[in-house]
Short mmCIF file of C-alpha atoms in Angstrom, two decimals:
data_model
loop_
_atom_site.label_atom_id
_atom_site.label_comp_id
_atom_site.label_asym_id
_atom_site.label_seq_id
_atom_site.Cartn_x
_atom_site.Cartn_y
_atom_site.Cartn_z
CA MET W 1 -40.56 -57.26 -17.79
CA PHE W 2 -38.58 -56.38 -20.87
CA LEU W 3 -40.58 -58.69 -23.07
CA GLN W 4 -43.74 -57.03 -21.90
CA LEU W 5 -42.09 -53.73 -22.61
CA LEU W 6 -41.48 -54.83 -26.14
CA ILE W 7 -45.14 -55.83 -26.40
CA VAL W 8 -46.17 -52.38 -25.27
CA LEU W 9 -43.72 -50.58 -27.73
CA LEU W 10 -44.94 -52.89 -30.50
CA PHE W 11 -48.66 -51.97 -30.15
CA ILE W 12 -47.66 -48.32 -29.87
CA TYR W 13 -45.80 -48.63 -33.15
CA LEU W 14 -48.82 -50.46 -34.74
CA GLY W 15 -51.08 -47.78 -33.56
CA ALA W 16 -48.72 -45.01 -35.08
CA ARG W 17 -48.72 -46.97 -38.31
CA ILE W 18 -52.55 -47.09 -38.44
CA GLY W 19 -52.74 -43.40 -37.46
CA GLY W 20 -55.49 -41.23 -35.96
CA ILE W 21 -57.90 -43.24 -33.78
CA GLY W 22 -56.05 -46.35 -34.55
CA ILE W 23 -53.52 -45.63 -31.67
CA GLY W 24 -56.37 -46.14 -29.23
CA PHE W 25 -57.35 -49.46 -30.98
CA ALA W 26 -53.88 -50.73 -30.62
CA GLY W 27 -53.72 -49.70 -27.15
CA GLY W 28 -56.63 -51.89 -26.22
CA ALA W 29 -55.23 -54.84 -28.22
CA GLY W 30 -51.99 -54.42 -26.03
CA VAL W 31 -54.06 -54.55 -22.91
CA VAL W 32 -55.68 -57.91 -24.13
CA VAL W 33 -52.11 -59.45 -24.78
CA LEU W 34 -50.65 -58.37 -21.38
CA THR W 35 -53.59 -59.38 -19.20
CA MET W 36 -54.68 -62.63 -21.10
CA PHE W 37 -51.31 -64.02 -22.31
CA PHE W 38 -48.88 -62.63 -19.54
CA GLY W 39 -51.29 -62.67 -16.57
CA VAL W 40 -50.71 -58.92 -15.82
CA ASP W 41 -53.50 -57.22 -13.86
CA ALA W 42 -55.25 -54.48 -15.88
CA GLY W 43 -54.28 -50.98 -15.11
CA THR W 44 -56.57 -48.04 -14.38
CA ILE W 45 -58.64 -46.39 -17.04
CA PRO W 46 -58.30 -42.58 -17.09
CA VAL W 47 -62.14 -42.06 -16.86
CA ASP W 48 -62.00 -38.42 -15.64
CA VAL W 49 -59.55 -37.44 -18.50
CA ILE W 50 -61.87 -39.15 -21.13
CA LEU W 51 -65.05 -37.49 -19.70
CA ILE W 52 -63.40 -34.02 -19.40
CA ILE W 53 -62.19 -34.29 -23.20
CA ALA W 54 -65.74 -35.29 -24.12
CA SER W 55 -67.53 -32.50 -22.12
CA VAL W 56 -65.16 -29.77 -23.32
CA ILE W 57 -65.29 -30.81 -26.97
CA THR W 58 -69.07 -30.94 -26.75
CA ALA W 59 -69.13 -27.06 -25.58
CA ILE W 60 -66.57 -26.15 -28.28
CA ALA W 61 -68.58 -28.02 -30.97
CA ALA W 62 -71.72 -26.15 -29.84
CA MET W 63 -69.81 -22.92 -30.21
CA GLN W 64 -68.63 -23.93 -33.71
CA VAL W 65 -72.14 -24.69 -35.04
CA ALA W 66 -73.24 -21.36 -33.59
CA GLY W 67 -70.59 -19.68 -35.71
CA GLY W 68 -68.21 -18.77 -32.82
CA MET W 69 -65.21 -20.26 -34.39
CA ASP W 70 -65.70 -18.37 -37.56
CA TRP W 71 -65.78 -15.17 -35.61
CA LEU W 72 -62.52 -16.09 -33.67
CA VAL W 73 -60.86 -16.67 -37.09
CA GLN W 74 -62.03 -13.36 -38.32
CA LEU W 75 -60.56 -11.73 -35.23
CA ALA W 76 -57.36 -13.61 -35.78
CA GLU W 77 -57.20 -12.49 -39.45
CA LYS W 78 -57.63 -8.81 -38.60
CA PHE W 79 -54.89 -9.11 -35.91
CA LEU W 80 -52.30 -10.82 -38.58
CA ARG W 81 -53.16 -8.30 -41.35
CA LYS W 82 -52.51 -5.26 -39.16
CA ASN W 83 -48.96 -6.64 -38.41
CA PRO W 84 -48.12 -8.67 -41.63
CA LYS W 85 -44.38 -8.09 -41.55
CA ARG W 86 -44.29 -9.83 -38.12
CA ILE W 87 -46.29 -12.69 -39.17
CA THR W 88 -43.86 -15.21 -37.80
CA PHE W 89 -44.19 -13.80 -34.19
CA TYR W 90 -47.94 -12.87 -34.42
CA ALA W 91 -48.98 -16.43 -36.00
CA PRO W 92 -48.06 -18.40 -32.81
CA ILE W 93 -49.74 -15.78 -30.56
CA VAL W 94 -52.99 -16.53 -32.45
CA THR W 95 -52.75 -20.26 -32.33
CA TYR W 96 -51.41 -20.35 -28.90
CA PHE W 97 -54.29 -18.36 -27.18
CA MET W 98 -56.90 -20.16 -29.45
CA THR W 99 -55.63 -23.38 -27.87
CA LEU W 100 -55.38 -21.80 -24.54
CA LEU W 101 -58.97 -20.95 -24.72
CA ALA W 102 -60.42 -24.12 -26.33
CA GLY W 103 -58.29 -26.76 -24.85
CA THR W 104 -57.44 -28.45 -28.27
CA GLY W 105 -54.94 -27.69 -30.81
CA HIS W 106 -57.32 -28.48 -33.61
CA THR W 107 -58.33 -24.87 -33.47
CA ALA W 108 -55.34 -24.15 -35.62
CA PHE W 109 -57.01 -25.77 -38.58
CA SER W 110 -59.17 -22.67 -39.15
CA THR W 111 -56.11 -20.17 -38.87
CA LEU W 112 -53.40 -21.93 -40.92
CA PRO W 113 -54.91 -20.72 -44.36
CA VAL W 114 -54.91 -17.15 -43.19
CA ILE W 115 -51.36 -17.49 -41.98
CA ALA W 116 -50.24 -18.89 -45.21
CA GLU W 117 -51.91 -16.20 -47.33
CA VAL W 118 -50.62 -13.30 -45.31
CA ALA W 119 -47.08 -14.70 -45.41
CA LYS W 120 -47.34 -14.93 -49.21
CA GLU W 121 -48.75 -11.48 -49.59
CA GLN W 122 -45.67 -10.11 -47.67
CA GLY W 123 -43.07 -12.30 -49.52
CA VAL W 124 -42.25 -14.06 -46.15
CA ARG W 125 -41.46 -17.68 -46.34
CA PRO W 126 -44.65 -19.45 -45.23
CA SER W 127 -42.86 -22.24 -43.51
CA ARG W 128 -41.54 -19.87 -40.81
CA PRO W 129 -44.93 -18.74 -39.43
CA LEU W 130 -46.61 -21.96 -40.23
CA SER W 131 -44.15 -24.19 -38.45
CA ILE W 132 -44.10 -22.15 -35.16
CA ALA W 133 -47.85 -21.67 -35.35
CA VAL W 134 -48.35 -25.36 -35.31
CA ILE W 135 -45.86 -25.89 -32.66
CA ALA W 136 -47.54 -23.04 -30.50
CA SER W 137 -50.88 -24.95 -30.84
CA GLN W 138 -49.39 -28.03 -29.44
CA ILE W 139 -47.44 -26.82 -26.56
CA ALA W 140 -50.37 -24.44 -25.45
CA ILE W 141 -52.22 -27.64 -24.40
CA THR W 142 -49.95 -27.83 -21.34
CA ALA W 143 -51.13 -24.41 -20.32
CA SER W 144 -54.85 -24.56 -21.07
CA PRO W 145 -56.87 -24.57 -17.86
CA ILE W 146 -59.51 -26.84 -19.41
CA SER W 147 -57.19 -29.45 -21.33
CA ALA W 148 -57.25 -32.97 -20.23
CA ALA W 149 -53.54 -33.18 -19.69
CA VAL W 150 -53.50 -30.22 -17.33
CA VAL W 151 -56.34 -31.18 -15.40
CA PHE W 152 -55.12 -34.76 -14.84
CA PHE W 153 -51.60 -33.50 -14.02
CA ALA W 154 -53.00 -31.05 -11.48
CA GLY W 155 -54.89 -33.92 -9.85
CA LEU W 156 -51.52 -35.73 -9.25
CA LEU W 157 -49.74 -32.70 -7.97
CA GLU W 158 -52.29 -31.46 -5.41
CA PRO W 159 -51.37 -34.24 -2.84
CA LEU W 160 -47.80 -33.13 -3.26
CA GLY W 161 -48.49 -29.55 -2.34
CA VAL W 162 -48.75 -28.01 -5.99
CA SER W 163 -52.13 -26.50 -6.67
CA TYR W 164 -53.93 -26.18 -9.86
CA LEU W 165 -53.39 -22.50 -9.82
CA HIS W 166 -49.58 -22.77 -9.17
CA LEU W 167 -49.44 -25.15 -12.28
CA LEU W 168 -50.97 -22.67 -14.42
CA MET W 169 -48.71 -19.89 -12.95
CA VAL W 170 -45.76 -21.85 -14.22
CA CYS W 171 -46.94 -23.33 -17.45
CA ILE W 172 -48.70 -20.33 -19.03
CA PRO W 173 -45.66 -17.83 -18.92
CA THR W 174 -43.08 -20.48 -19.69
CA THR W 175 -44.80 -21.95 -22.71
CA PHE W 176 -45.67 -18.59 -24.22
CA LEU W 177 -42.02 -17.30 -23.79
CA ALA W 178 -40.84 -20.47 -25.28
CA CYS W 179 -43.11 -19.87 -28.28
CA MET W 180 -41.70 -16.46 -28.85
CA ILE W 181 -38.15 -18.06 -28.62
CA GLY W 182 -39.23 -20.65 -31.13
CA ALA W 183 -40.54 -17.97 -33.42
CA PHE W 184 -37.23 -16.11 -33.34
CA VAL W 185 -35.34 -19.23 -34.40
CA ALA W 186 -38.05 -20.01 -37.11
CA ASN W 187 -37.61 -16.46 -38.45
CA PHE W 188 -34.17 -17.49 -39.73
CA MET W 189 -35.03 -21.00 -40.98
CA GLY W 190 -34.66 -21.56 -44.73
CA CYS W 191 -33.75 -19.25 -47.50
CA GLU W 192 -35.85 -16.10 -48.45
CA LEU W 193 -39.02 -17.06 -50.42
CA LYS W 194 -37.91 -15.43 -53.55
CA ASP W 195 -34.60 -17.40 -53.52
CA ASP W 196 -36.30 -20.80 -52.92
CA PRO W 197 -35.91 -22.97 -56.18
CA VAL W 198 -39.08 -24.88 -55.43
CA TYR W 199 -41.05 -21.62 -55.07
CA GLN W 200 -39.52 -20.39 -58.31
CA ASP W 201 -40.47 -23.56 -60.20
CA ARG W 202 -43.99 -23.56 -58.75
CA MET W 203 -44.35 -19.80 -59.64
CA ALA W 204 -43.09 -20.40 -63.24
CA LYS W 205 -45.74 -23.25 -63.56
CA GLY W 206 -48.39 -20.89 -62.38
CA LEU W 207 -49.18 -23.13 -59.34
CA ILE W 208 -49.26 -20.29 -56.88
CA GLN W 209 -52.09 -17.89 -56.44
CA LEU W 210 -53.11 -15.28 -53.84
CA LYS W 211 -56.57 -16.29 -52.76
CA SER W 212 -59.07 -13.69 -51.57
CA THR W 213 -60.14 -14.47 -48.17
CA LYS W 214 -63.76 -15.57 -47.87
CA LYS W 215 -65.77 -13.18 -45.90
CA THR W 216 -68.08 -14.91 -43.37
CA VAL W 217 -71.09 -12.97 -41.84
CA VAL W 218 -70.79 -13.07 -38.24
CA THR W 219 -73.99 -13.17 -36.44
CA ALA W 220 -74.95 -12.11 -32.91
CA ALA W 221 -75.34 -15.67 -31.91
CA ALA W 222 -71.71 -16.43 -32.99
CA LYS W 223 -70.34 -13.82 -30.67
CA HIS W 224 -72.66 -14.81 -27.84
CA SER W 225 -71.48 -18.47 -28.13
CA VAL W 226 -67.89 -17.25 -27.66
CA TYR W 227 -68.78 -15.16 -24.68
CA ILE W 228 -70.62 -18.06 -23.08
CA PHE W 229 -67.66 -20.39 -23.60
CA ALA W 230 -65.28 -17.80 -22.36
CA ALA W 231 -67.39 -17.36 -19.32
CA ALA W 232 -67.37 -21.05 -18.60
CA ILE W 233 -63.62 -21.17 -18.62
CA VAL W 234 -63.30 -18.31 -16.25
CA PHE W 235 -65.88 -20.08 -13.96
CA VAL W 236 -63.72 -23.21 -14.09
CA VAL W 237 -60.61 -21.53 -13.08
CA VAL W 238 -62.14 -19.37 -10.29
CA TYR W 239 -63.92 -22.40 -8.82
CA ALA W 240 -60.82 -24.61 -9.03
CA THR W 241 -59.02 -21.79 -7.26
CA LEU W 242 -61.41 -21.38 -4.47
CA ILE W 243 -61.59 -25.16 -3.58
CA SER W 244 -57.95 -25.55 -3.90
CA GLY W 245 -55.94 -26.45 -0.69
CA SER W 246 -53.71 -23.45 -0.97
CA VAL W 247 -56.81 -20.92 -1.16
CA GLY W 248 -59.34 -23.14 0.82
CA ILE W 249 -62.17 -20.58 0.74
CA ILE W 250 -64.64 -23.42 -0.12
CA GLN W 251 -64.30 -26.15 2.33
CA ASP W 252 -65.51 -29.71 1.61
CA PRO W 253 -66.95 -28.82 -1.84
CA HIS W 254 -70.01 -30.85 -3.04
CA ILE W 255 -68.29 -31.32 -6.52
CA ASP W 256 -64.69 -31.69 -7.16
CA ARG W 257 -62.76 -29.90 -9.77
CA ASN W 258 -62.92 -32.50 -12.36
CA GLN W 259 -66.58 -33.04 -11.97
CA ALA W 260 -67.06 -29.28 -12.02
CA ILE W 261 -65.32 -28.99 -15.33
CA MET W 262 -67.52 -31.52 -16.90
CA ALA W 263 -70.81 -29.98 -15.43
CA ILE W 264 -69.84 -26.39 -16.41
CA MET W 265 -68.94 -27.43 -19.84
CA LEU W 266 -72.10 -29.37 -20.51
CA THR W 267 -73.99 -26.38 -18.88
CA ALA W 268 -72.15 -23.98 -21.42
CA ALA W 269 -73.23 -26.22 -24.25
CA ALA W 270 -76.80 -26.21 -23.02
CA VAL W 271 -76.77 -22.36 -22.75
CA ILE W 272 -75.31 -21.95 -26.24
CA VAL W 273 -77.88 -24.17 -27.70
CA THR W 274 -80.70 -22.25 -25.97
CA ILE W 275 -79.40 -18.74 -26.40
CA CYS W 276 -78.11 -19.10 -29.79
CA LYS W 277 -80.95 -21.26 -31.09
CA ILE W 278 -78.85 -23.78 -32.81
CA ASP W 279 -79.83 -27.21 -34.04
CA ALA W 280 -78.39 -29.61 -31.28
CA GLY W 281 -78.27 -32.42 -33.67
CA LYS W 282 -75.61 -30.75 -35.74
CA ILE W 283 -73.16 -30.70 -32.79
CA SER W 284 -72.29 -34.49 -33.11
CA THR W 285 -71.34 -33.85 -36.80
CA ALA W 286 -69.14 -30.78 -36.22
CA ALA W 287 -65.33 -31.34 -37.07
CA THR W 288 -64.26 -30.63 -33.54
CA PHE W 289 -66.68 -33.07 -32.04
CA ARG W 290 -65.45 -35.86 -34.30
CA SER W 291 -61.70 -34.94 -33.60
CA GLY W 292 -62.54 -34.78 -29.84
CA MET W 293 -64.18 -38.18 -29.75
CA SER W 294 -61.29 -39.60 -31.56
CA ALA W 295 -58.90 -38.25 -28.81
CA CYS W 296 -61.04 -39.91 -26.15
CA ILE W 297 -60.48 -43.33 -27.81
CA CYS W 298 -56.72 -42.69 -28.19
CA VAL W 299 -56.43 -41.66 -24.51
CA LEU W 300 -58.45 -44.62 -23.49
CA GLY W 301 -56.30 -47.41 -25.29
CA VAL W 302 -52.84 -45.77 -24.87
CA ALA W 303 -53.14 -44.56 -21.30
CA TRP W 304 -54.69 -47.83 -20.25
CA LEU W 305 -51.85 -49.80 -21.89
CA GLY W 306 -49.23 -47.66 -20.30
CA ASP W 307 -50.72 -47.98 -16.83
CA THR W 308 -51.35 -51.75 -17.13
CA PHE W 309 -47.54 -52.05 -17.74
CA VAL W 310 -46.22 -49.47 -15.38
CA SER W 311 -48.43 -50.48 -12.29
CA SER W 312 -47.35 -54.01 -12.69
CA HIS W 313 -43.62 -53.26 -12.62
CA LEU W 314 -43.52 -50.05 -10.43
CA VAL W 315 -40.85 -51.59 -7.99
CA GLU W 316 -38.57 -52.53 -10.89
CA ILE W 317 -39.05 -49.25 -12.72
CA LYS W 318 -38.36 -47.34 -9.53
CA SER W 319 -35.08 -49.41 -8.80
CA PHE W 320 -33.94 -48.73 -12.45
CA ALA W 321 -34.96 -45.23 -13.15
CA GLY W 322 -35.41 -43.63 -9.81
CA ASP W 323 -31.73 -43.01 -9.10
CA LEU W 324 -31.16 -41.77 -12.66
CA LEU W 325 -33.91 -39.35 -12.66
CA GLN W 326 -32.88 -37.95 -9.20
CA GLN W 327 -29.22 -37.37 -10.52
CA TYR W 328 -30.39 -36.07 -13.98
CA PRO W 329 -33.96 -34.54 -13.74
CA TRP W 330 -33.96 -33.28 -17.20
CA MET W 331 -33.97 -36.94 -18.27
CA LEU W 332 -37.74 -36.87 -17.47
CA ALA W 333 -38.19 -34.28 -20.17
CA VAL W 334 -36.30 -36.37 -22.61
CA THR W 335 -38.49 -39.44 -21.83
CA LEU W 336 -41.74 -37.45 -22.15
CA PHE W 337 -40.40 -35.93 -25.44
CA PHE W 338 -39.85 -39.43 -27.06
CA ALA W 339 -43.11 -40.85 -25.52
CA SER W 340 -45.24 -38.18 -26.95
CA MET W 341 -43.74 -38.39 -30.30
CA LEU W 342 -45.10 -41.93 -30.56
CA LEU W 343 -48.35 -41.45 -28.49
CA TYR W 344 -49.59 -38.40 -30.44
CA SER W 345 -51.42 -37.00 -27.60
CA GLN W 346 -50.44 -34.77 -24.59
CA GLY W 347 -53.10 -36.16 -22.45
CA ALA W 348 -52.24 -39.79 -23.35
CA THR W 349 -48.46 -39.20 -22.62
CA THR W 350 -49.35 -37.39 -19.29
CA THR W 351 -51.82 -40.04 -18.05
CA ALA W 352 -49.45 -42.87 -19.14
CA LEU W 353 -46.09 -41.53 -17.73
CA MET W 354 -46.53 -38.87 -15.03
CA PRO W 355 -48.06 -40.97 -12.36
CA ALA W 356 -45.16 -43.46 -12.64
CA ALA W 357 -42.57 -40.58 -12.61
CA LEU W 358 -44.07 -39.14 -9.41
CA ALA W 359 -44.39 -42.55 -7.92
CA ILE W 360 -40.66 -43.33 -8.24
CA GLY W 361 -39.81 -40.02 -6.36
CA VAL W 362 -39.54 -37.50 -9.05
CA ALA W 363 -39.62 -34.02 -7.40
CA PRO W 364 -42.83 -31.97 -8.25
CA LEU W 365 -40.61 -29.13 -9.49
CA THR W 366 -39.03 -31.49 -12.02
CA ALA W 367 -42.31 -32.84 -13.17
CA VAL W 368 -43.94 -29.38 -13.60
CA ALA W 369 -40.86 -28.10 -15.52
CA SER W 370 -40.80 -31.23 -17.72
CA PHE W 371 -44.47 -31.04 -18.38
CA ALA W 372 -44.10 -29.16 -21.76
CA ALA W 373 -42.13 -31.86 -23.28
CA VAL W 374 -45.37 -33.97 -23.71
CA SER W 375 -45.88 -31.79 -26.72
CA ALA W 376 -43.44 -33.34 -29.20
CA LEU W 377 -46.15 -34.25 -31.62
CA PHE W 378 -44.25 -32.40 -34.43
CA VAL W 379 -41.41 -34.76 -34.72
CA LEU W 380 -42.99 -37.46 -37.03
CA PRO W 381 -44.54 -35.42 -39.83
CA THR W 382 -47.82 -37.12 -39.62
CA TYR W 383 -49.72 -35.11 -37.16
CA PRO W 384 -53.01 -33.64 -38.57
CA THR W 385 -52.25 -29.84 -38.13
CA LEU W 386 -48.63 -30.42 -39.29
CA LEU W 387 -49.93 -32.15 -42.48
CA ALA W 388 -52.48 -29.27 -43.01
CA ALA W 389 -49.75 -26.72 -42.73
CA VAL W 390 -47.94 -28.48 -45.45
CA GLU W 391 -50.86 -28.78 -47.67
CA MET W 392 -52.05 -25.19 -47.34
CA ASP W 393 -48.71 -23.80 -48.48
CA ASP W 394 -48.77 -23.88 -52.23
CA THR W 395 -45.21 -22.11 -52.36
CA GLY W 396 -43.75 -25.54 -51.46
CA SER W 397 -41.62 -23.92 -48.71
CA THR W 398 -43.36 -26.03 -45.93
CA ARG W 399 -42.25 -29.32 -47.19
CA ILE W 400 -41.02 -32.70 -45.77
CA GLY W 401 -37.68 -33.80 -46.72
CA LYS W 402 -36.66 -37.03 -48.04
CA LEU W 403 -35.10 -37.95 -44.71
CA VAL W 404 -38.53 -37.61 -43.03
CA PHE W 405 -37.36 -35.81 -39.96
CA ASN W 406 -35.72 -32.92 -41.96
CA HIS W 407 -38.82 -30.69 -42.01
CA PRO W 408 -39.32 -27.03 -41.02
CA PHE W 409 -41.14 -27.99 -37.74
CA MET W 410 -38.27 -29.81 -36.17
CA VAL W 411 -35.81 -27.18 -35.17
CA PRO W 412 -38.32 -24.50 -33.77
CA GLY W 413 -40.24 -27.37 -32.10
CA VAL W 414 -37.08 -28.66 -30.23
CA VAL W 415 -36.03 -25.19 -29.34
CA THR W 416 -39.47 -24.34 -28.04
CA ILE W 417 -39.86 -27.48 -25.79
CA ALA W 418 -36.17 -26.99 -24.55
CA SER W 419 -36.87 -23.44 -23.66
CA ALA W 420 -40.17 -24.28 -22.08
CA VAL W 421 -38.45 -26.87 -19.85
CA ALA W 422 -35.61 -24.57 -18.98
CA LEU W 423 -37.89 -21.75 -18.00
CA GLY W 424 -40.06 -24.21 -16.07
CA PHE W 425 -37.21 -24.96 -13.75
CA LEU W 426 -36.61 -21.19 -13.34
CA PHE W 427 -40.33 -20.13 -12.78
CA GLY W 428 -41.03 -23.32 -10.76
CA GLY W 429 -38.33 -22.36 -8.48
CA LEU W 430 -40.05 -18.98 -7.92
CA PHE W 431 -43.72 -20.21 -7.71
CA LEU W 432 -43.60 -23.75 -6.23
#
C-alpha cells in the first residue's frame, strides 16, 4: 500500500513539474503503473465532472466570442474606479462574483490588468489587491452553482441528507466573508508602494508607466450573451432546487441535475450563437475553451489515479485515518489543502479525496466546512492566474521571493481558507 502511495505521489509530482495539462497526462500514466504492474483494479472515471466542465466552458466560450466577457470587464472597471481607495476590498469582490457566475477562476485574467492599473493610479501597493483578487477567484469555485467541484460534491452529499441548495447556503456566504477577511489582512501586507526599494529602482529606470485603458465597444449582442448565460445559471439552480429531496416539488424527474446542467449549458451556447449571430467555429479557439478542455484532461488523469488507489485500499485507509478524522475533524481541511496544492484543481481534489473522506465516516458537516480548503492553488507560485498577476504588476511589488513560498499570495490565502473553514463549521451548524 505504501509503495503504491509513493507511486501516486511520484506521478503527481511529475505532473506538477510538467505543469498545466501535464498533470492529467501524469495521472493517466500512474493508472497504467498501478493497474498493470501492481495488479490494482482501475478506479472510476469522473465522467459527469468532465462533461459538466466541457459543457459549461462551451457556453462561457460562446459568451466570450459574442463579446460578453468584454462587457463584464467594463462593468468591473467602472466599479473599481468608483471606489479606487478601497481597491484591496473591491478587487476580490469583482473576481469572486465573476468566478461565481462563470464557474471558472480563469475569468480573473481579464480583470487583473484593471486592478493593477487602478492600484498604481492611487499609489496603493498593487500586490495587495492583486493577491487577494487571485485568491478570491480560486475559492469562489467552491461556491459556484455550476462549478464541477460543487456539482460533484453535492452529488456525494445528497444521499447523506445535505441538498445542493443547503451546500450553496453554506459555501456562498462563508467563502465571501472569508475573502473580505483575507482582504483586510492583505491591506497591511508589505510596505507602502512609495517606500518599496524595488518600486523606487524601477521608477528611476523609467520601467513603470500608467497605461490608458483600452476602450472596447460593447455591442447589443455582447449584453445579450451575458443575459442568456445568467438566465441559464438561474435555471440550473431553480431546477436543482425543485428536484432536490428537501424540496421535492418535481418527483421522479426525467433528467437528473448533472444531466440538466450539461443540457442547459449546451442550450445556452446554442441560443447565444443563434441570437448573437456569432461564428460557432470561433468558440473552440477561444481562450476560455482551451483552458477548460485542459481542465478536463487534468481532472480525468488525477481523479482517476486518486480513485484507483483509494478504492483499492479503502479498508486500510478507513482503519488508519477514520479515528483520526473523527477526533480531529479539521485535519480533513489540512489534507485537502495540501492535496489541492499539488493537484492544481478544485475539481480534481474534490473528486479524488471527498468520496474517500465520506466513505470512512467523516460527518457531512465536517466535509462541507472543509470544502473551501480544496482551493489552495496559490501555495506554489506556478498557477496561471498567480503568474499573470506577477507579470501585470510592473511596480515589482507582486514578486516571488527567493524562498519560493515567500510571495504575497501566501498569508492572505491561508487566512482566507482558514476563515472559510471556521465559518463553514459555524454556518453549517445552522443550515445543515
